[in-house]
CSV table of C-alpha atoms in Angstrom, one decimal:
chain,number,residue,atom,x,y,z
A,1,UNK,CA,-25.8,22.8,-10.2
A,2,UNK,CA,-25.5,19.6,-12.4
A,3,UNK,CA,-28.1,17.4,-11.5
A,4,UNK,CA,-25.9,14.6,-11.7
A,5,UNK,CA,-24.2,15.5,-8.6
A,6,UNK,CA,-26.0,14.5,-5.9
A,7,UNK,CA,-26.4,10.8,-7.7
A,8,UNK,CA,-22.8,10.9,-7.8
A,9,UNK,CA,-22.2,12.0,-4.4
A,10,UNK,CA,-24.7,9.1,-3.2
A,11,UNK,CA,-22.9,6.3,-4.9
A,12,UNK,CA,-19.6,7.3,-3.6
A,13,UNK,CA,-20.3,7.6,0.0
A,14,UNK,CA,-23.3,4.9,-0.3
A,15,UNK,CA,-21.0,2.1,-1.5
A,16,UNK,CA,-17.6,3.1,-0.1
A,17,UNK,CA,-15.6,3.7,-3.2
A,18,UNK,CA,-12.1,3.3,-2.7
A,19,UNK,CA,-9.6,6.3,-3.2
A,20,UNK,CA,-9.0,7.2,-6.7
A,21,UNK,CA,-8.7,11.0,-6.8
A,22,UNK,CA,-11.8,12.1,-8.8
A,23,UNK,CA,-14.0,8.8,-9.9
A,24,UNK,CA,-14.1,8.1,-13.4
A,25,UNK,CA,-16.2,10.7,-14.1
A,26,UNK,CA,-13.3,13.6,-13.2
A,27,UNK,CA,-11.0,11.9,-14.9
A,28,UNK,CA,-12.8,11.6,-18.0
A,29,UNK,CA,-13.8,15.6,-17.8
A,30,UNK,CA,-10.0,16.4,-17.4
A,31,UNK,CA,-9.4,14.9,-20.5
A,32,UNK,CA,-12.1,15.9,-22.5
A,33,UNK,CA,-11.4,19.4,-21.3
A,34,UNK,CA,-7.6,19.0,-22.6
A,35,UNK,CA,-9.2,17.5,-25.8
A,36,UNK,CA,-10.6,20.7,-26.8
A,37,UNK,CA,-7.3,22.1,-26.5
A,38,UNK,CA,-4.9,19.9,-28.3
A,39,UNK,CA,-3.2,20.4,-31.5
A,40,UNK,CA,-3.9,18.4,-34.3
A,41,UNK,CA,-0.6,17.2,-34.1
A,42,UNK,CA,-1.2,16.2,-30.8
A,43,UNK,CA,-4.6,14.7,-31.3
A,44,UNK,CA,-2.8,12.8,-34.2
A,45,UNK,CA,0.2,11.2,-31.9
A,46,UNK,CA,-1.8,10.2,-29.0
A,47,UNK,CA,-4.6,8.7,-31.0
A,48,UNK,CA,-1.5,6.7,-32.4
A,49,UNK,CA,0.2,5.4,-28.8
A,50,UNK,CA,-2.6,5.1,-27.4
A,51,UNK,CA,-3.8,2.8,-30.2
A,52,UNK,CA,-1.2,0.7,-28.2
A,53,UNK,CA,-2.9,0.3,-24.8
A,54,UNK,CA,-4.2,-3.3,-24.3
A,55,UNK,CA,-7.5,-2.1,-23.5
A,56,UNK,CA,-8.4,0.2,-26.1
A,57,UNK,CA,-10.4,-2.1,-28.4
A,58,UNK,CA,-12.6,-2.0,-25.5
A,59,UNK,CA,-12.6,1.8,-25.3
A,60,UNK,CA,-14.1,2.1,-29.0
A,61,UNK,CA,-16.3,-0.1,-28.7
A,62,UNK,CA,-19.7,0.3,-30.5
A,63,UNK,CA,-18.4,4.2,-30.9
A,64,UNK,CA,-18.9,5.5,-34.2
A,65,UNK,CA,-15.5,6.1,-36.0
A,66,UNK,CA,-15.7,10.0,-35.5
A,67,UNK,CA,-15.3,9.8,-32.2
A,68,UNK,CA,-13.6,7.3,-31.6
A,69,UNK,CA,-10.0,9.4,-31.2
A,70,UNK,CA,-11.8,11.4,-28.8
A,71,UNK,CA,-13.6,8.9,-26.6
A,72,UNK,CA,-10.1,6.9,-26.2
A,73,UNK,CA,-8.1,9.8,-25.6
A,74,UNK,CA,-11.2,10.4,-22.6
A,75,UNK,CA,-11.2,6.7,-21.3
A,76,UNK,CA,-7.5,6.8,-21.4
A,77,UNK,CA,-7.7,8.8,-18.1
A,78,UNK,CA,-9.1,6.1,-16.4
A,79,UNK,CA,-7.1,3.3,-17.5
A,80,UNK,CA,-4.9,3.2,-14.6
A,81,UNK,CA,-7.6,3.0,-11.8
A,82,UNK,CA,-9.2,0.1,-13.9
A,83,UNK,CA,-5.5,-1.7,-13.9
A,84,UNK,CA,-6.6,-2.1,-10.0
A,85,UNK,CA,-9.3,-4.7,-10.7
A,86,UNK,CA,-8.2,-6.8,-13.6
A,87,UNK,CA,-6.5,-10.1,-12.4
A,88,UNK,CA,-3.4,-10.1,-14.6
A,89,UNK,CA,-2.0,-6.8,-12.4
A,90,UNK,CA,-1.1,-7.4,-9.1
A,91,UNK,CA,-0.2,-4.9,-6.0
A,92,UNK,CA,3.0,-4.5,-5.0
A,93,UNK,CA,4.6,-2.6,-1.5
A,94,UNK,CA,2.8,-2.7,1.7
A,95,UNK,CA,-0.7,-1.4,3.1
A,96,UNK,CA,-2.6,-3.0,0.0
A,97,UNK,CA,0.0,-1.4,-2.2
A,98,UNK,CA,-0.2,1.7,-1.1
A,99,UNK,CA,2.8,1.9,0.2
A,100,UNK,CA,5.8,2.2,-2.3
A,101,UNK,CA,8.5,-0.9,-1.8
A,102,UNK,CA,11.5,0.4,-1.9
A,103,UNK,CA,13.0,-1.1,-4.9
A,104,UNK,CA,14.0,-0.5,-8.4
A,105,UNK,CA,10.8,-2.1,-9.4
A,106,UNK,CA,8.8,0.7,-7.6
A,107,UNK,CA,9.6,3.3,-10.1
A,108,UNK,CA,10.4,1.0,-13.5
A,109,UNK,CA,9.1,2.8,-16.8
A,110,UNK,CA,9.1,-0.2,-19.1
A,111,UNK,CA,6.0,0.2,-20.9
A,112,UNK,CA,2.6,-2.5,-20.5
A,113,UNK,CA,4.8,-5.1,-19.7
A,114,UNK,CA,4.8,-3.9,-15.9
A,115,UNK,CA,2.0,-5.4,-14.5
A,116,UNK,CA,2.3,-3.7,-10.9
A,117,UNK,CA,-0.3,-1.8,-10.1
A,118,UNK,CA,1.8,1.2,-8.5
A,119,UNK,CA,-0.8,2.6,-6.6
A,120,UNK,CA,1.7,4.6,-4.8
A,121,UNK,CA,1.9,7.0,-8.3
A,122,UNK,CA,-1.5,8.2,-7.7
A,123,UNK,CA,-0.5,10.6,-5.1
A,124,UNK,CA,1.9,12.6,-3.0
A,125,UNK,CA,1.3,13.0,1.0
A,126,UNK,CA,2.3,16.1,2.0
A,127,UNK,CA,1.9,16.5,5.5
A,128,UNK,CA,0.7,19.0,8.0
A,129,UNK,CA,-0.4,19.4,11.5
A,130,UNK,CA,-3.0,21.6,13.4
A,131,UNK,CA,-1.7,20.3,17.0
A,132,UNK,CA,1.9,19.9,16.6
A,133,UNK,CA,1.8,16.3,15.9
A,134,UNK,CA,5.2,15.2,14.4
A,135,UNK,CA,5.0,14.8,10.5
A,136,UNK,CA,6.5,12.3,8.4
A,137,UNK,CA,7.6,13.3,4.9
A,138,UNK,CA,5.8,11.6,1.3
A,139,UNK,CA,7.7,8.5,-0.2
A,140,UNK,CA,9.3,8.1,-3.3
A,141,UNK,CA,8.2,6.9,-5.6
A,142,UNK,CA,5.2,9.1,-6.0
A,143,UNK,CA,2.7,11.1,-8.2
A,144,UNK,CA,5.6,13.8,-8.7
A,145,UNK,CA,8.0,11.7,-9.5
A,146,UNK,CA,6.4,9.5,-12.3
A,147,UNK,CA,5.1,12.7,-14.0
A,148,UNK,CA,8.1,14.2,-14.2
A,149,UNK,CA,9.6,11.1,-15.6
A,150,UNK,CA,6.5,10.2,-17.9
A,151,UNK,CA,6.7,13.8,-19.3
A,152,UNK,CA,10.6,13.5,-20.4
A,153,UNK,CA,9.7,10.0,-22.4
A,154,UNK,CA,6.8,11.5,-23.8
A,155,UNK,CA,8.8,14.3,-25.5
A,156,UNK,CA,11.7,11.8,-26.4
A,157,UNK,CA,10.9,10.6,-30.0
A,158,UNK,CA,13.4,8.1,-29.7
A,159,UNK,CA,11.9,5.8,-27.0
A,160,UNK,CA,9.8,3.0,-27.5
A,161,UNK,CA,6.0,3.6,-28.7
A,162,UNK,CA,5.0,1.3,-26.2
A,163,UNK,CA,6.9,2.9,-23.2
A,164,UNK,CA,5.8,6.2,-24.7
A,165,UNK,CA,2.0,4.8,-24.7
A,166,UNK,CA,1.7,3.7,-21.7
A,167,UNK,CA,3.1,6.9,-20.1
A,168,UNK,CA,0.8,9.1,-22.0
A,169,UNK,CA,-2.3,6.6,-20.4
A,170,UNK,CA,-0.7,7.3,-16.8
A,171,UNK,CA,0.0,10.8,-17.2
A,172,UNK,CA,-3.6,11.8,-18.7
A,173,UNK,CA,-4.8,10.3,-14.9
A,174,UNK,CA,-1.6,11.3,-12.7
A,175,UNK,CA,-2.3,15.4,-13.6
A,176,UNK,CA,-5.7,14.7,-12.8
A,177,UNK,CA,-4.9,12.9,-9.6
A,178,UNK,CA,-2.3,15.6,-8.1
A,179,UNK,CA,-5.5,18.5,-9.2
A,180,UNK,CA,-8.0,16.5,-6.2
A,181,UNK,CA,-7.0,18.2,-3.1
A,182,UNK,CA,-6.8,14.9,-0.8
A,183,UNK,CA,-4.2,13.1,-3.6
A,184,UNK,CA,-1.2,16.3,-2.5
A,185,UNK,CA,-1.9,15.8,1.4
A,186,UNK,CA,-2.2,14.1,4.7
A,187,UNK,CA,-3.0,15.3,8.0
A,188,UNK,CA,-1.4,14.6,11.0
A,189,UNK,CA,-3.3,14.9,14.5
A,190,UNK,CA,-3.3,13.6,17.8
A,191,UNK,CA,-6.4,11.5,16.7
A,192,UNK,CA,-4.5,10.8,13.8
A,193,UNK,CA,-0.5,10.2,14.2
A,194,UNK,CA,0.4,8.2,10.9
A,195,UNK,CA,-2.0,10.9,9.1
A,196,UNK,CA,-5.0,10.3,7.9
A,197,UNK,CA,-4.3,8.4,4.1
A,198,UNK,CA,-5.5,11.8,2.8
A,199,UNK,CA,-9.1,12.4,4.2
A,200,UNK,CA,-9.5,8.3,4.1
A,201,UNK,CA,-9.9,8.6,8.0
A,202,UNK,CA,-12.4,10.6,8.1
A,203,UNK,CA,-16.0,10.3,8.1
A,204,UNK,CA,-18.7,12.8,6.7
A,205,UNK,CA,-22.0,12.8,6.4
A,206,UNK,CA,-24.5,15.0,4.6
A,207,UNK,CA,-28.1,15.5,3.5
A,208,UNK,CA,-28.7,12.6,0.5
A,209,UNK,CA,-25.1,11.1,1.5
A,210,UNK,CA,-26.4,8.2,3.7
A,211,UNK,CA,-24.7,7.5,6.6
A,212,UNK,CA,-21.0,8.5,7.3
A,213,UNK,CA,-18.8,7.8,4.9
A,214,UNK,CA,-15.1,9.4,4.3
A,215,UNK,CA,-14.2,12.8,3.4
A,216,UNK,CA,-12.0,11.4,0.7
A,217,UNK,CA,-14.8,9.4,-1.0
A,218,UNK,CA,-17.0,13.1,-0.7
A,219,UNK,CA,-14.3,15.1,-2.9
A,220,UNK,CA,-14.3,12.7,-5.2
A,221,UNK,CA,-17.6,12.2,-6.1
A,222,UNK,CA,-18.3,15.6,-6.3
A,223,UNK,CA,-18.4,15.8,-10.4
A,224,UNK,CA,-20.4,13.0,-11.7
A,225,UNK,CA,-21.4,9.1,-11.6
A,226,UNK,CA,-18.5,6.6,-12.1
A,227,UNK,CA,-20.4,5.2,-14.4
A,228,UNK,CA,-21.2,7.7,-16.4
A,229,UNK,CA,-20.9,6.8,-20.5
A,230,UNK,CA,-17.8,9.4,-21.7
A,231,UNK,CA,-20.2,11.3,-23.7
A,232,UNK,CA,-21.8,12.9,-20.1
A,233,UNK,CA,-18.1,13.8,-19.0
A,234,UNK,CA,-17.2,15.3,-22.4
A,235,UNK,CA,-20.4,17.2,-22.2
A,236,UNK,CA,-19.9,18.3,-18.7
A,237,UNK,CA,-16.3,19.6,-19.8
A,238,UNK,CA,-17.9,21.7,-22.4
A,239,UNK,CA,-19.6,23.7,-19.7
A,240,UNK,CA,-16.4,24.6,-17.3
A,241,UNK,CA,-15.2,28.2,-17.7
A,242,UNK,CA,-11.8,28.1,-19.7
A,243,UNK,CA,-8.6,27.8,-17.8
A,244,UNK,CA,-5.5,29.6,-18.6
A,245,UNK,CA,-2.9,26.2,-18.0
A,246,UNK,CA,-0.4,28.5,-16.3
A,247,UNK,CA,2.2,26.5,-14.6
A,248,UNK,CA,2.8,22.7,-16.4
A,249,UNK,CA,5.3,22.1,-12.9
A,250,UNK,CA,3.6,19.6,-11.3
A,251,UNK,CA,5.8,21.2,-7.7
A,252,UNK,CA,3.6,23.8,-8.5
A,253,UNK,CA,0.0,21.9,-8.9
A,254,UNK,CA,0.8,20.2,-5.4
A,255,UNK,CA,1.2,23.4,-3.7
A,256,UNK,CA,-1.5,24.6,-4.7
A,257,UNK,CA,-3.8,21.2,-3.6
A,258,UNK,CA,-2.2,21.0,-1.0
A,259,UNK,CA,-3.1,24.8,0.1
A,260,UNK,CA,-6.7,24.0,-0.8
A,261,UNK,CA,-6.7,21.2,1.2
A,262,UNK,CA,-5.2,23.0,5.0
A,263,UNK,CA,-7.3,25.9,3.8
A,264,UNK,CA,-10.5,24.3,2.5
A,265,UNK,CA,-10.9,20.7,2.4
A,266,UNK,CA,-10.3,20.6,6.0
A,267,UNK,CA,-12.5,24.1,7.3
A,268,UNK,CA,-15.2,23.4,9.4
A,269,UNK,CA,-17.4,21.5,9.8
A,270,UNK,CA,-14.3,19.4,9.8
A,271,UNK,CA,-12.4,19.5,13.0
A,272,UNK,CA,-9.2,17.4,14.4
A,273,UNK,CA,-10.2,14.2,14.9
A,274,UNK,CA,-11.9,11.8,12.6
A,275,UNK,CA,-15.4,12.6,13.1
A,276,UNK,CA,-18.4,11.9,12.0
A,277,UNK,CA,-18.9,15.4,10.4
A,278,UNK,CA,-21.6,16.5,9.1
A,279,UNK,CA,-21.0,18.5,5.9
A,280,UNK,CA,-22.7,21.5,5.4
A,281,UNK,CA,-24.7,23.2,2.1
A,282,UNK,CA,-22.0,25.8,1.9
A,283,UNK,CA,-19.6,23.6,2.6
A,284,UNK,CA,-20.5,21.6,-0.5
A,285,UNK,CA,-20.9,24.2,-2.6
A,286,UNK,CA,-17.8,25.6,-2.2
A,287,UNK,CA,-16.4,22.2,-2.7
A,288,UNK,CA,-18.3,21.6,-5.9
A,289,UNK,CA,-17.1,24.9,-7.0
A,290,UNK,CA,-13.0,23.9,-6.2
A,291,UNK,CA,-13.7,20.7,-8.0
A,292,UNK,CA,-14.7,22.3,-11.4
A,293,UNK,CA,-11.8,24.7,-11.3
A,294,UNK,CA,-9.6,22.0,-10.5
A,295,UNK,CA,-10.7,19.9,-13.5
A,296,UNK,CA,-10.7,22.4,-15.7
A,297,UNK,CA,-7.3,23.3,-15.0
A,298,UNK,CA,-5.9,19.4,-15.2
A,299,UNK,CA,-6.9,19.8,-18.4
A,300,UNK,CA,-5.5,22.5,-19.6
A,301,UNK,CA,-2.4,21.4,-18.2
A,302,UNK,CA,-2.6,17.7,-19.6
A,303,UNK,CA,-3.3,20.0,-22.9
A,304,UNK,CA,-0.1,22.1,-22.8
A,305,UNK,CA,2.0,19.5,-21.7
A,306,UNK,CA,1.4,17.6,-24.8
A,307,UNK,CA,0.9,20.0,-27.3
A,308,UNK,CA,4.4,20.8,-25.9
A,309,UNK,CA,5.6,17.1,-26.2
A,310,UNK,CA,4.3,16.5,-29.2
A,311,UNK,CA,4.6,19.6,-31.5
């Protein structure tokens, strides 16, 4: 077991962290992991679009030049979580923004010069029921929509660099986010009749987790600090067991979340309503276990998709 993990797991459920499918440290893994895999082709073009993203100055900083394609390409993944806290982006929809507004605006791929925050990408609610409550069915926009989309301009040599730039940052975090269980599904209950926002309802607890805190906020803590510098993560990514990509259909990598999610993310301890539950050992080892396979294949899937786009 990493020994990271339980400092992770403390400092999500501890502070609260909101939702972001995997915390930084996931996201950077996913990538480093798909690092490994690229081309040099591909290493080549998305070094050069993603010299375009307005924060990457930031990401090399004080990185020696050798690594500097690498540790961009890693931060990169987290780029469009950190859009949620700098003042120049704004929400847009309802609920905080989590809700998409049904307008063109919702789903608009015009490169950095968007500054919604489209939190509504990050995911796809899938519903299900263990009592019969009545479902209702994801929005669109959504994290299956804007990958499919960001995957066609990617390939598309003649859009704009800066369109194609900032859907290569999106998509190295969208793949990551539909591979975290909770991000492919809600549950419906009689406890819970709008669902529960993906395990954001409901509250855990757990030895060295403090006092309740949400199951959401548990699965994604579960593979490093936030923190963390991207070194730890592209270490940590070193270590996963090779995945074979298989299917680069994201259709396909919701199904299979949201499967893990009915069939483990929400086995007991968890029951219907929102708890407190107390999370058992073999419950979180079997979670820790998901979460590395699920890294590991994001990125092998982040990997073929642009070795594919960019050949």
């Amino acid at each position: 077991m990493k020994a990271h993990f339980w400092i992770a797991l403390g400092c999500a459920l501890l502070f609260g962290a909101p939702a972001n499918a995997w915390n930084n440290f996931g996201h950077m893994e996913a990538a480093a992991v798909a690092w490994s895999q690229l081309t040099p082709a591909a290493k080549q073009e998305a070094t050069r679009l993603l010299k375009l993203n307005p924060q990457y100055d930031g990401w090399i900083q004080g990185v020696p030049a050798s690594q500097r394609d690498q540790v961009a390409f890693v931060k990169a993944a987290t780029w469009s979580d950190q859009i949620k806290s700098l003042s120049d982006y704004h929400n847009d929809g309802d609920r905080n923004g989590d809700v998409a507004p049904q307008t063109p605006e919702a789903s608009q791929n015009i490169g950095y010069d968007d500054h919604f925050r489209h939190k509504y990408w990050h995911f796809i609610d899938e519903p299900f029921s263990t009592d019969g409550t009545p479902l209702q069915q994801p929005q669109a926009p959504n994290a299956q929509t804007q990958i499919a989309a960001f995957k066609k301009t990617l390939a598309d040599t003649t859009a704009q660099d800066g369109v194609r730039s900032y859907d290569l940052s999106w998509l190295l975090h969208l793949v990551g986010d539909l591979h975290q269980p909770l991000h492919a599904t809600s549950r419906f209950t009689h406890a819970e009749q709008d669902g529960d926002a993906g395990g954001n309802d409901v509250k855990v607890s757990c030895t060295r987790c403090g006092s309740a805190r949400k199951l959401h906020a548990f699965w994604d803590g579960l593979l490093g600090p936030t923190d963390a510098p991207p070194q730890d993560a592209i270490d940590a990514a070193a270590d996963l067991r090779t995945a074979d990509a298989g299917s680069t259909d994201e259709k396909d990598w919701i199904q299979e979340s949201f499967e893990i999610a009915k069939q483990s993310v929400y086995a007991p301890p968890i029951r219907g309503g929102d708890g407190p539950y107390r999370l058992t050992k073999a419950y979180q080892s079997k979670a820790r276990k998901i979460a590395n396979q699920r890294i590991a294949l994001a990125g092998s899937r982040i990997a073929a998709i642009l070795n594919d786009a960019f050949k």
